[in-house]
């Protein structure tokens, strides 16, 4: 026959001086977090009649002595009801209820635990007011005696904790689930050597007693093993054997470093880049980064491929370092492969004239070395040298060599070569100047004016040739005047440039004359870095049979003798010249009587 005496709560002397704890008066011991107890070890009364007459509930205690603290939760996550009456009051909730006393809260049982087994959780603030969680596995006596120990997942799950796979020492965690009992003790090792671990446990399925165990802040590759056991308040035999431990393991390796990393510009945009590297055996993915100067590297993203295109975020004119690391499902990231690339603006340095005629200019160029465009456009602005008005046009999708046509003789044109890169464009060369060849005028002079008319002389003047028919600089005129009475014509060669006035003398008094000025022939030329090609027309009035043409030339800054050569043609190529140099060139005709006057021009060779 049992005799009960008045029971009491645990005294304040049994509370912890720091932190929180679980106290089981029936066994008179502090039990570890995630311990196992059975129904016959906690009650709503002093069941064992100990000398202190303490209520044999399970007490969740704190160094925080405040009243009304702490909450108990059922295995299914619901709150255990809090009762304000006496422990043995028949109106208390069943089969378990909680009761708060200063600095502690009791989990009391007044009925059977069948259907209520599992992991009970107490949340209670510590002396700093920070909530702490304590867990205990409570079972029926039969369930406790038949429990053969916790069951851990055989294989751990790997998770990288480092914010960047480029971290010098990557930090990771390993986790696994434990069922069939709480994991009171977890001991881990790597390659057989025990390690001190930062351990966390969290109930993920209360009714099924499943706990997630996470071992964090690991950084070493190797063979990891964690052994899990639970503390049974009473180590009773289980069907004739002692409760066993369970092992979860995982081999953590280091992925190999990618090789052959290259960075190439893409024609789809001025700041588009493609990265490529070799396949790493066993890798499940790769992470790509870019870094600007000393700024923290930025992750572009992850890929399972060995190529990736970066089409945003990069800025023109900047030098970047690109990194690639490989990783596996259960491996630390590899060392990084790196490559540097400057996103420079493309430029064409050899945009030049290959051929000019009186109406067309042929241009050539090489692709820019930085990045070849998808296509080229050319903007052209042209004006006759003798006028200021400009005509412009845009030629798209051109290629080298390209002939720009429809330009009047002796017109100066400015060319822009534009590279097309998707939605971007780049001016590869700007305002390159070239001039079409000159040719004989195709329009007559304007009004002829007579003045200072005397009996045997008169002054003749005339307006200039219209610009649209001038076709080059006027260097002289032939002025022909005819005695209408005798039908006798006389021609004067006026060679002092564009001099549009002449005094006729030796005329016959009271005689009608007609005056027709004619433009003398002119030199035309084409130029290369080391040669100048000249072309001319024979004199309008040769005054005999032309036997040979004499050509002379020298550098314009020279005062030395001319180089002399002869030809019977009306064209000649002067070779062996110095690039980017100005030359004075003269041509005159010979007849049996002797030479005519020199026609002189100043031309320059082009740069290489």
Coordinates of C-alpha atoms in Angstrom, one line a residue:
X1 CA 0.0 0.0 0.0
X2 CA 1.4 3.5 -1.1
X3 CA 1.3 6.4 1.3
X4 CA 1.5 9.9 -0.3
X5 CA 2.7 13.0 1.5
X6 CA 2.4 16.6 0.5
X7 CA 4.7 17.1 -2.5
X8 CA 6.4 20.3 -3.5
X9 CA 8.1 22.0 -6.4
X10 CA 11.9 21.8 -6.8
X11 CA 13.5 24.5 -4.7
X12 CA 15.4 27.4 -6.3
X13 CA 18.6 25.8 -5.2
X14 CA 18.1 23.2 -7.9
X15 CA 17.9 25.8 -10.7
X16 CA 21.0 26.2 -12.9
X17 CA 23.3 29.1 -12.2
X18 CA 23.7 29.7 -15.9
X19 CA 21.7 28.5 -18.9
X20 CA 18.9 25.9 -18.9
X21 CA 18.6 22.2 -18.1
X22 CA 16.2 19.2 -17.8
X23 CA 15.7 17.9 -14.3
X24 CA 14.1 14.4 -13.6
X25 CA 13.4 14.2 -9.9
X26 CA 12.2 10.5 -10.1
X27 CA 15.8 9.6 -10.9
X28 CA 17.2 12.7 -9.1
X29 CA 19.4 13.7 -12.0
X30 CA 20.0 16.3 -14.6
X31 CA 19.5 14.6 -17.9
X32 CA 21.1 15.6 -21.2
X33 CA 19.3 17.4 -24.0
X34 CA 17.7 14.9 -26.4
X35 CA 17.6 12.1 -23.7
X36 CA 15.1 9.2 -23.6
X37 CA 12.7 8.6 -20.7
X38 CA 9.7 6.4 -20.2
X39 CA 6.3 6.9 -18.7
X40 CA 7.2 5.4 -15.3
X41 CA 9.8 8.1 -14.8
X42 CA 7.6 11.2 -14.6
X43 CA 4.3 11.9 -12.9
X44 CA 2.1 14.6 -11.5
X45 CA 3.0 13.7 -7.9
X46 CA 5.9 12.7 -5.6
X47 CA 5.8 9.1 -6.8
X48 CA 9.1 7.9 -5.2
X49 CA 8.6 9.6 -1.8
X50 CA 12.1 11.1 -1.9
X51 CA 13.3 13.0 1.2
X52 CA 12.6 16.3 -0.5
X53 CA 9.1 15.3 -1.5
X54 CA 9.6 16.9 -5.0
X55 CA 6.9 16.5 -7.6
X56 CA 8.2 13.8 -10.0
X57 CA 7.4 15.7 -13.2
X58 CA 10.0 16.5 -15.9
X59 CA 11.2 20.0 -15.1
X60 CA 12.5 22.4 -17.7
X61 CA 14.6 24.8 -15.6
X62 CA 16.4 28.2 -16.3
X63 CA 18.8 30.5 -14.5
X64 CA 16.2 33.1 -15.3
X65 CA 14.0 33.0 -12.1
X66 CA 11.1 35.0 -13.5
X67 CA 7.6 33.6 -13.0
X68 CA 5.5 32.3 -15.8
X69 CA 8.2 31.4 -18.2
X70 CA 8.6 28.4 -20.6
X71 CA 6.4 26.4 -22.9
X72 CA 6.2 22.6 -23.5
X73 CA 5.2 21.3 -26.9
X74 CA 3.7 17.9 -27.9
X75 CA 5.6 15.8 -30.5
X76 CA 3.1 17.1 -33.1
X77 CA 4.1 20.7 -32.4
X78 CA 1.0 21.7 -30.4
X79 CA 1.4 23.4 -27.1
X80 CA 1.0 21.3 -24.0
X81 CA -1.8 22.9 -22.0
X82 CA -0.8 24.9 -18.9
X83 CA -2.7 24.1 -15.7
X84 CA -3.0 26.6 -12.9
X85 CA -4.5 24.3 -10.2
X86 CA -2.8 21.7 -8.0
X87 CA -0.8 18.9 -9.6
X88 CA -3.1 16.1 -8.4
X89 CA -6.3 18.0 -9.3
X90 CA -8.6 15.7 -11.2
X91 CA -9.6 18.5 -13.6
X92 CA -6.0 18.8 -14.9
X93 CA -5.6 18.0 -18.7
X94 CA -4.7 14.4 -19.5
X95 CA -2.5 12.5 -20.3
X96 CA 0.1 15.4 -19.8
X97 CA -0.1 19.0 -18.8
X98 CA 2.4 21.7 -17.9
X99 CA 2.7 24.0 -14.8
X100 CA 4.8 27.0 -14.4
X101 CA 6.8 27.8 -11.2
X102 CA 9.4 30.6 -10.9
X103 CA 12.3 29.8 -13.2
X104 CA 10.9 26.5 -14.4
X105 CA 8.0 24.7 -16.0
X106 CA 6.9 21.1 -15.4
X107 CA 5.8 18.4 -17.8
X108 CA 3.5 16.3 -15.7
X109 CA 1.8 13.0 -16.6
X110 CA -1.5 11.8 -15.2
X111 CA -2.4 9.2 -17.9
X112 CA -1.0 6.7 -20.3
X113 CA 1.4 7.9 -23.1
X114 CA 0.1 5.6 -25.8
X115 CA -0.5 7.8 -28.8
X116 CA 1.5 10.6 -27.3
X117 CA 5.0 9.2 -27.6
X118 CA 7.8 11.1 -29.3
X119 CA 10.0 14.2 -29.0
X120 CA 8.7 16.8 -26.5
X121 CA 10.2 20.3 -26.8
X122 CA 10.6 22.9 -24.1
X123 CA 11.3 26.5 -25.0
X124 CA 12.4 28.7 -22.1
X125 CA 14.4 31.9 -21.8
X126 CA 17.9 31.9 -20.2
X127 CA 19.2 34.5 -17.8
X128 CA 19.8 36.8 -20.8
X129 CA 16.2 36.5 -21.9
X130 CA 17.2 34.5 -25.0
X131 CA 14.9 31.5 -25.7
X132 CA 16.6 28.1 -25.5
X133 CA 15.2 24.8 -26.7
X134 CA 15.5 21.5 -24.8
X135 CA 14.2 18.2 -26.2
X136 CA 13.4 14.9 -24.5
X137 CA 12.0 11.7 -26.0
X138 CA 9.1 10.4 -23.9
X139 CA 7.8 6.8 -24.5
X140 CA 5.6 4.2 -23.0
X141 CA 7.5 1.7 -20.9
X142 CA 7.1 -0.9 -23.6
X143 CA 8.1 1.5 -26.4
X144 CA 11.2 2.4 -24.4
X145 CA 12.2 -1.2 -23.7
X146 CA 11.8 -2.2 -27.4
X147 CA 13.8 0.8 -28.8
X148 CA 17.1 -0.5 -30.1
X149 CA 18.7 2.9 -30.5
X150 CA 18.6 5.8 -33.0
X151 CA 18.7 5.2 -36.8
X152 CA 20.9 7.6 -38.8
X153 CA 20.9 8.1 -42.5
X154 CA 23.8 6.1 -43.9
X155 CA 25.0 8.9 -46.1
X156 CA 25.4 12.5 -45.1
X157 CA 24.3 15.5 -47.2
X158 CA 27.0 18.0 -48.2
X159 CA 26.3 21.8 -48.2
X160 CA 28.7 24.6 -48.9
X161 CA 28.5 27.4 -46.3
X162 CA 31.0 29.8 -47.9
X163 CA 29.3 32.7 -49.7
X164 CA 31.8 32.2 -52.5
X165 CA 33.4 29.2 -54.0
X166 CA 36.5 31.4 -54.5
X167 CA 37.0 31.4 -50.7
X168 CA 40.6 30.5 -49.8
X169 CA 39.4 27.9 -47.4
X170 CA 35.8 26.8 -48.3
X171 CA 33.6 26.1 -45.3
X172 CA 30.9 23.4 -45.5
X173 CA 28.4 21.5 -43.4
X174 CA 27.3 17.9 -43.3
X175 CA 23.8 16.9 -42.2
X176 CA 21.7 13.8 -41.8
X177 CA 18.4 12.6 -40.3
X178 CA 18.0 10.6 -37.1
X179 CA 14.9 8.6 -36.5
X180 CA 13.6 6.1 -33.9
X181 CA 14.8 8.1 -30.9
X182 CA 16.5 11.4 -30.1
X183 CA 20.2 11.8 -31.0
X184 CA 21.7 12.6 -27.6
X185 CA 25.3 12.2 -28.5
X186 CA 27.0 12.8 -31.9
X187 CA 30.7 12.1 -32.2
X188 CA 32.4 12.8 -35.6
X189 CA 35.7 12.0 -37.1
X190 CA 37.6 12.6 -40.4
X191 CA 39.9 10.0 -41.6
X192 CA 39.6 8.2 -38.3
X193 CA 40.6 11.2 -36.2
X194 CA 38.0 12.7 -33.9
X195 CA 37.1 16.3 -34.5
X196 CA 35.5 19.0 -32.4
X197 CA 32.3 20.0 -34.2
X198 CA 29.7 22.7 -34.1
X199 CA 26.6 20.7 -33.8
X200 CA 22.9 21.6 -34.2
X201 CA 19.8 19.4 -33.9
X202 CA 16.3 20.2 -35.0
X203 CA 13.1 18.3 -34.9
X204 CA 11.8 17.9 -38.4
X205 CA 9.1 15.4 -37.7
X206 CA 7.9 15.3 -34.1
X207 CA 5.4 12.4 -34.3
X208 CA 7.9 10.2 -36.1
X209 CA 10.7 11.3 -33.8
X210 CA 12.9 12.5 -36.8
X211 CA 15.7 15.0 -36.0
X212 CA 18.0 16.8 -38.4
X213 CA 21.6 16.8 -37.2
X214 CA 23.9 19.4 -38.8
X215 CA 27.7 19.4 -38.4
X216 CA 28.9 22.9 -39.5
X217 CA 32.1 24.9 -40.1
X218 CA 34.1 22.0 -41.7
X219 CA 36.9 22.8 -44.1
X220 CA 39.0 19.7 -44.6
X221 CA 38.4 17.1 -47.3
X222 CA 38.4 13.4 -46.2
X223 CA 36.3 10.5 -45.0
X224 CA 33.7 11.8 -42.5
X225 CA 31.9 9.6 -40.0
X226 CA 29.4 10.6 -37.3
X227 CA 28.3 8.1 -34.7
X228 CA 24.9 8.8 -33.1
X229 CA 23.6 7.4 -29.8
X230 CA 21.0 8.4 -27.3
X231 CA 21.2 8.6 -23.5
X232 CA 18.7 6.3 -22.0
X233 CA 17.9 7.3 -18.4
X234 CA 17.8 3.6 -17.6
X235 CA 20.0 1.3 -19.8
X236 CA 17.5 -1.5 -19.6
X237 CA 18.1 -4.6 -21.8
X238 CA 16.2 -4.4 -25.1
X239 CA 14.9 -7.8 -26.1
X240 CA 18.1 -9.3 -24.6
X241 CA 20.6 -6.7 -26.1
X242 CA 21.8 -3.3 -25.3
X243 CA 20.8 -0.3 -27.5
X244 CA 23.1 0.2 -30.4
X245 CA 24.6 3.3 -32.0
X246 CA 24.2 4.3 -35.7
X247 CA 26.8 5.7 -38.1
X248 CA 26.3 8.3 -41.0
X249 CA 29.3 8.9 -43.3
X250 CA 30.4 10.7 -46.4
X251 CA 33.7 11.0 -48.3
X252 CA 34.3 14.7 -49.1
X253 CA 36.8 15.3 -52.0
X254 CA 38.2 18.3 -53.8
X255 CA 37.2 18.8 -57.4
X256 CA 40.0 19.3 -60.0
X257 CA 40.9 22.8 -61.2
X258 CA 39.6 23.5 -64.8
X259 CA 42.3 24.0 -67.4
X260 CA 42.5 25.8 -70.7
X261 CA 40.5 28.8 -69.7
X262 CA 40.1 31.3 -72.5
X263 CA 38.2 34.6 -72.9
X264 CA 37.2 35.9 -76.3
X265 CA 35.2 38.9 -77.4
X266 CA 31.8 38.2 -79.2
X267 CA 30.6 40.2 -82.2
X268 CA 27.1 40.3 -80.7
X269 CA 28.0 43.3 -78.4
X270 CA 31.0 45.5 -77.6
X271 CA 31.2 44.1 -74.1
X272 CA 30.1 40.5 -74.7
X273 CA 32.6 37.8 -73.7
X274 CA 32.7 34.1 -74.1
X275 CA 34.6 31.9 -71.5
X276 CA 35.7 28.4 -72.4
X277 CA 37.6 25.7 -70.5
X278 CA 38.2 21.9 -70.5
X279 CA 35.9 19.4 -68.9
X280 CA 36.7 18.3 -65.3
X281 CA 36.1 14.6 -64.7
X282 CA 33.5 14.1 -62.0
X283 CA 32.5 17.7 -61.7
X284 CA 28.7 18.3 -61.6
X285 CA 29.0 22.1 -62.3
X286 CA 31.2 25.1 -62.7
X287 CA 30.9 28.6 -61.2
X288 CA 32.1 31.6 -63.1
X289 CA 33.2 35.0 -61.6
X290 CA 34.6 38.3 -62.9
X291 CA 36.7 40.8 -60.9
X292 CA 37.3 44.4 -61.6
X293 CA 40.6 45.6 -60.1
X294 CA 40.7 44.8 -56.4
X295 CA 36.9 44.7 -56.0
X296 CA 35.4 41.5 -54.6
X297 CA 34.8 39.0 -57.4
X298 CA 31.2 38.8 -58.7
X299 CA 29.6 35.5 -59.5
X300 CA 28.2 35.3 -63.0
X301 CA 26.4 32.1 -62.2
X302 CA 26.6 28.3 -62.3
X303 CA 26.6 26.1 -65.4
X304 CA 27.0 22.4 -66.2
X305 CA 28.6 23.4 -69.6
X306 CA 32.3 24.2 -70.3
X307 CA 31.4 27.5 -72.0
X308 CA 29.4 30.5 -70.9
X309 CA 28.6 33.9 -72.5
X310 CA 28.7 37.1 -70.4
X311 CA 26.4 39.6 -72.2
X312 CA 25.7 42.1 -69.4
X313 CA 27.3 43.9 -66.6
X314 CA 30.8 44.3 -68.2
X315 CA 31.9 47.8 -69.1
X316 CA 34.0 48.9 -72.1
X317 CA 37.5 50.2 -71.5
X318 CA 38.0 48.1 -68.3
X319 CA 40.4 45.2 -67.7
X320 CA 38.7 42.2 -66.0
X321 CA 40.0 39.0 -64.4
X322 CA 37.7 36.0 -65.0
X323 CA 37.7 32.9 -62.8
X324 CA 36.2 29.4 -63.1
X325 CA 36.0 26.8 -60.3
X326 CA 34.5 23.3 -60.6
X327 CA 32.6 21.4 -57.9
X328 CA 30.8 18.1 -57.3
X329 CA 27.7 17.0 -55.4
X330 CA 29.9 16.0 -52.4
X331 CA 33.2 17.8 -53.1
X332 CA 34.8 21.0 -52.2
X333 CA 35.3 23.6 -55.0
X334 CA 38.5 23.4 -56.9
X335 CA 41.2 25.9 -57.1
X336 CA 40.4 28.6 -59.6
X337 CA 41.5 29.0 -63.2
X338 CA 41.9 32.7 -64.3
X339 CA 42.4 34.8 -67.4
X340 CA 42.5 38.5 -67.9
X341 CA 40.9 40.5 -70.7
X342 CA 40.6 44.2 -71.5
X343 CA 37.3 45.3 -73.0
X344 CA 39.0 47.8 -75.4
X345 CA 37.2 49.7 -78.1
X346 CA 37.9 48.3 -81.6
X347 CA 39.9 50.5 -84.0
X348 CA 40.9 50.2 -87.6
X349 CA 44.3 51.8 -88.3
X350 CA 44.7 50.9 -92.0
X351 CA 41.6 52.5 -93.5
X352 CA 42.9 53.9 -96.8
X353 CA 42.3 54.7 -100.4
X354 CA 43.2 52.0 -102.9
X355 CA 42.1 53.7 -106.0
X356 CA 40.5 57.0 -107.0
X357 CA 38.9 58.1 -110.2
X358 CA 37.0 61.2 -111.2
X359 CA 33.8 59.8 -109.8
X360 CA 34.6 57.0 -107.3
X361 CA 36.9 56.2 -104.4
X362 CA 37.8 52.6 -103.5
X363 CA 38.6 52.1 -99.8
X364 CA 40.3 49.1 -98.1
X365 CA 40.8 48.1 -94.4
X366 CA 41.6 45.2 -92.2
X367 CA 39.3 44.0 -89.4
X368 CA 40.0 45.5 -85.9
X369 CA 42.1 43.2 -83.7
X370 CA 39.9 43.7 -80.6
X371 CA 36.8 42.2 -81.9
X372 CA 35.5 41.7 -85.5
X373 CA 32.0 43.2 -86.1
X374 CA 29.0 41.5 -87.6
X375 CA 29.1 44.0 -90.5
X376 CA 30.4 47.4 -91.5
X377 CA 28.6 50.7 -92.4
X378 CA 30.2 53.7 -94.0
X379 CA 29.1 57.3 -93.5
X380 CA 30.2 59.6 -96.4
X381 CA 30.2 63.4 -96.5
X382 CA 31.3 65.0 -99.8
X383 CA 31.6 68.5 -101.2
X384 CA 33.2 69.9 -104.4
X385 CA 36.4 71.6 -103.3
X386 CA 35.1 74.9 -104.8
X387 CA 31.9 75.0 -102.7
X388 CA 30.9 74.6 -99.1
X389 CA 27.6 72.6 -99.4
X390 CA 27.9 69.0 -98.3
X391 CA 26.0 65.9 -99.4
X392 CA 25.8 62.9 -97.0
X393 CA 24.8 59.3 -97.4
X394 CA 25.1 56.1 -95.4
X395 CA 26.1 52.8 -96.9
X396 CA 25.3 49.7 -94.9
X397 CA 26.6 46.1 -94.8
X398 CA 29.7 46.9 -96.8
X399 CA 33.0 45.0 -97.0
X400 CA 36.6 45.6 -97.9
X401 CA 37.4 46.7 -100.6
X402 CA 34.4 49.0 -101.0
X403 CA 33.9 51.5 -103.9
X404 CA 32.0 54.6 -103.0
X405 CA 30.5 56.0 -106.3
X406 CA 28.5 58.9 -107.6
X407 CA 30.9 61.6 -106.5
X408 CA 31.7 64.6 -108.8
X409 CA 35.3 65.2 -110.0
X410 CA 37.6 67.0 -107.6
X411 CA 35.4 66.5 -104.6
X412 CA 36.7 66.1 -101.0
X413 CA 35.0 63.3 -99.0
X414 CA 35.1 62.5 -95.3
X415 CA 34.5 58.8 -94.4
X416 CA 33.5 57.2 -91.1
X417 CA 33.9 53.4 -90.9
X418 CA 31.4 52.0 -88.4
X419 CA 31.4 48.5 -86.9
X420 CA 28.0 46.9 -86.1
X421 CA 28.0 44.7 -83.0
X422 CA 24.4 43.6 -82.5
X423 CA 22.6 46.6 -80.9
X424 CA 26.0 48.4 -80.4
X425 CA 28.0 50.3 -83.0
X426 CA 31.6 51.5 -82.8
X427 CA 33.3 54.2 -84.9
X428 CA 36.4 52.3 -86.1
X429 CA 37.8 55.3 -88.2
X430 CA 36.4 58.8 -88.3
X431 CA 36.6 61.6 -90.9
X432 CA 39.1 59.9 -93.2
X433 CA 39.6 62.4 -96.1
X434 CA 40.0 61.5 -99.8
X435 CA 39.5 63.5 -103.0
X436 CA 38.3 62.3 -106.4
X437 CA 40.6 63.0 -109.4
X438 CA 40.3 66.3 -111.3
X439 CA 39.5 66.4 -115.0
X440 CA 39.0 69.0 -117.8
X441 CA 36.3 71.5 -117.2
X442 CA 32.9 70.5 -118.6
X443 CA 31.4 73.9 -118.6
X444 CA 32.3 77.2 -120.4
X445 CA 33.3 80.3 -118.7
X446 CA 30.5 82.7 -117.8
X447 CA 30.1 86.3 -119.2
X448 CA 32.9 87.7 -121.4
X449 CA 33.3 91.5 -121.0
X450 CA 35.1 94.0 -123.2
X451 CA 36.5 97.2 -121.8
X452 CA 39.0 99.9 -122.6
X453 CA 38.4 99.4 -126.3
X454 CA 40.8 101.4 -128.4
X455 CA 41.6 101.5 -132.1
X456 CA 44.3 98.8 -131.9
X457 CA 43.7 97.3 -128.4
X458 CA 41.1 96.2 -126.0
X459 CA 40.8 94.5 -122.5
X460 CA 39.0 91.2 -122.3
X461 CA 37.8 89.7 -119.0
X462 CA 35.5 86.9 -118.1
X463 CA 33.7 85.3 -115.2
X464 CA 35.0 82.0 -113.7
X465 CA 33.9 78.6 -114.8
X466 CA 30.8 77.5 -112.6
X467 CA 31.8 75.2 -109.8
X468 CA 29.7 72.3 -110.9
X469 CA 31.6 72.2 -114.2
X470 CA 35.1 73.3 -113.1
X471 CA 36.3 69.8 -112.1
X472 CA 39.5 71.0 -110.6
X473 CA 41.6 74.1 -110.0
X474 CA 41.9 76.4 -113.1
X475 CA 45.6 76.8 -113.9
X476 CA 45.3 78.8 -117.2
X477 CA 43.3 79.6 -120.3
X478 CA 43.7 79.7 -124.0
X479 CA 42.1 82.9 -125.3
X480 CA 41.3 82.7 -129.0
X481 CA 40.2 85.8 -130.9
X482 CA 39.1 85.9 -134.6
X483 CA 39.1 88.6 -137.2
X484 CA 35.7 88.2 -138.6
X485 CA 36.5 90.0 -141.8
X486 CA 39.5 87.8 -142.7
X487 CA 38.4 84.8 -140.6
X488 CA 41.9 84.7 -139.2
X489 CA 42.2 83.3 -135.6
X490 CA 44.9 83.9 -133.0
X491 CA 45.4 82.0 -129.8
X492 CA 47.0 83.3 -126.6
X493 CA 48.2 80.9 -123.8
X494 CA 47.4 82.5 -120.5
X495 CA 49.3 80.4 -117.8
X496 CA 49.3 82.5 -114.7
X497 CA 46.7 80.5 -112.9
X498 CA 43.1 81.6 -112.7
X499 CA 43.8 85.0 -114.3
X500 CA 40.6 86.1 -116.0
X501 CA 41.7 89.3 -117.7
X502 CA 43.9 89.9 -120.8
X503 CA 44.8 93.0 -122.9
X504 CA 44.7 92.4 -126.6
X505 CA 47.1 94.6 -128.7
X506 CA 48.0 94.9 -132.3
X507 CA 44.5 94.9 -133.5
X508 CA 43.3 96.3 -136.8
X509 CA 41.3 99.5 -136.4
X510 CA 37.6 99.3 -137.1
X511 CA 37.6 95.5 -137.3
X512 CA 35.2 93.1 -135.5
X513 CA 36.7 90.4 -133.4
X514 CA 35.2 87.4 -131.5
X515 CA 37.0 86.2 -128.3
X516 CA 36.8 82.6 -127.1
X517 CA 39.0 81.7 -124.1
X518 CA 39.8 78.0 -123.8
X519 CA 41.1 76.2 -120.7
X520 CA 44.6 74.6 -121.1
X521 CA 45.0 70.9 -120.3
X522 CA 45.8 70.0 -116.7
X523 CA 47.5 67.3 -114.7
X524 CA 45.6 64.5 -112.9
X525 CA 47.1 62.2 -110.4
X526 CA 46.7 59.1 -108.2
X527 CA 48.9 58.5 -105.2
X528 CA 50.4 55.6 -103.2
X529 CA 52.9 55.6 -100.3
X530 CA 55.9 55.5 -102.6
X531 CA 54.6 56.5 -106.0
X532 CA 52.5 59.1 -107.8
X533 CA 50.7 58.3 -111.1
X534 CA 50.2 61.4 -113.3
X535 CA 48.0 61.8 -116.4
X536 CA 47.6 64.7 -118.8
X537 CA 46.0 65.8 -122.1
X538 CA 48.0 67.1 -125.1
X539 CA 48.1 70.8 -125.6
X540 CA 44.9 72.1 -127.3
X541 CA 47.1 74.0 -129.8
X542 CA 50.3 72.0 -130.2
X543 CA 51.9 74.3 -132.8
X544 CA 53.5 71.3 -134.4
X545 CA 53.9 67.6 -133.8
X546 CA 54.6 66.5 -130.2
X547 CA 57.8 64.4 -130.2
X548 CA 58.2 63.8 -126.5
X549 CA 57.1 64.9 -123.0
X550 CA 59.6 66.0 -120.4
X551 CA 58.9 65.3 -116.7
X552 CA 60.7 66.8 -113.8
X553 CA 60.2 66.3 -110.1
X554 CA 61.8 66.9 -106.7
X555 CA 60.8 67.3 -103.0
X556 CA 58.9 70.5 -102.6
X557 CA 61.2 71.6 -99.8
X558 CA 64.3 70.9 -101.9
X559 CA 66.4 73.6 -103.8
X560 CA 68.5 71.1 -105.5
X561 CA 68.3 69.9 -109.1
X562 CA 65.2 68.2 -110.5
X563 CA 65.0 64.5 -111.5
X564 CA 64.3 64.5 -115.2
X565 CA 62.7 61.8 -117.3
X566 CA 61.0 61.5 -120.7
X567 CA 58.0 59.7 -122.2
X568 CA 56.0 59.7 -125.4
X569 CA 52.8 58.7 -123.5
X570 CA 50.4 61.1 -121.8
X571 CA 50.8 59.3 -118.4
X572 CA 53.7 58.3 -116.2
X573 CA 54.3 56.6 -112.8
X574 CA 57.0 58.3 -110.7
X575 CA 58.3 55.5 -108.3
X576 CA 60.8 55.3 -105.5
X577 CA 59.3 58.2 -103.6
X578 CA 59.2 58.8 -99.8
X579 CA 55.8 58.2 -98.0
X580 CA 54.0 61.2 -96.7
X581 CA 56.2 63.7 -98.6
X582 CA 55.3 66.6 -100.9
X583 CA 56.7 66.8 -104.4
X584 CA 56.8 69.5 -107.1
X585 CA 56.1 67.9 -110.5
X586 CA 56.3 69.6 -113.9
X587 CA 55.4 68.4 -117.5
X588 CA 56.1 70.1 -120.8
X589 CA 55.8 69.1 -124.5
X590 CA 58.6 69.1 -127.1
X591 CA 58.2 69.7 -130.9
X592 CA 60.9 70.0 -133.5
X593 CA 61.2 73.7 -132.7
X594 CA 61.8 73.1 -128.9
X595 CA 60.0 72.8 -125.5
X596 CA 56.9 74.5 -124.4
X597 CA 56.2 76.0 -121.0
X598 CA 56.2 73.9 -117.8
X599 CA 52.9 73.0 -116.2
X600 CA 53.7 72.5 -112.5
X601 CA 51.8 70.9 -109.7
X602 CA 52.5 70.0 -106.0
X603 CA 51.4 66.5 -105.0
X604 CA 52.0 64.4 -101.8
X605 CA 52.5 60.7 -101.3
X606 CA 50.3 59.1 -98.6
X607 CA 51.2 57.6 -95.3
X608 CA 51.9 53.9 -95.1

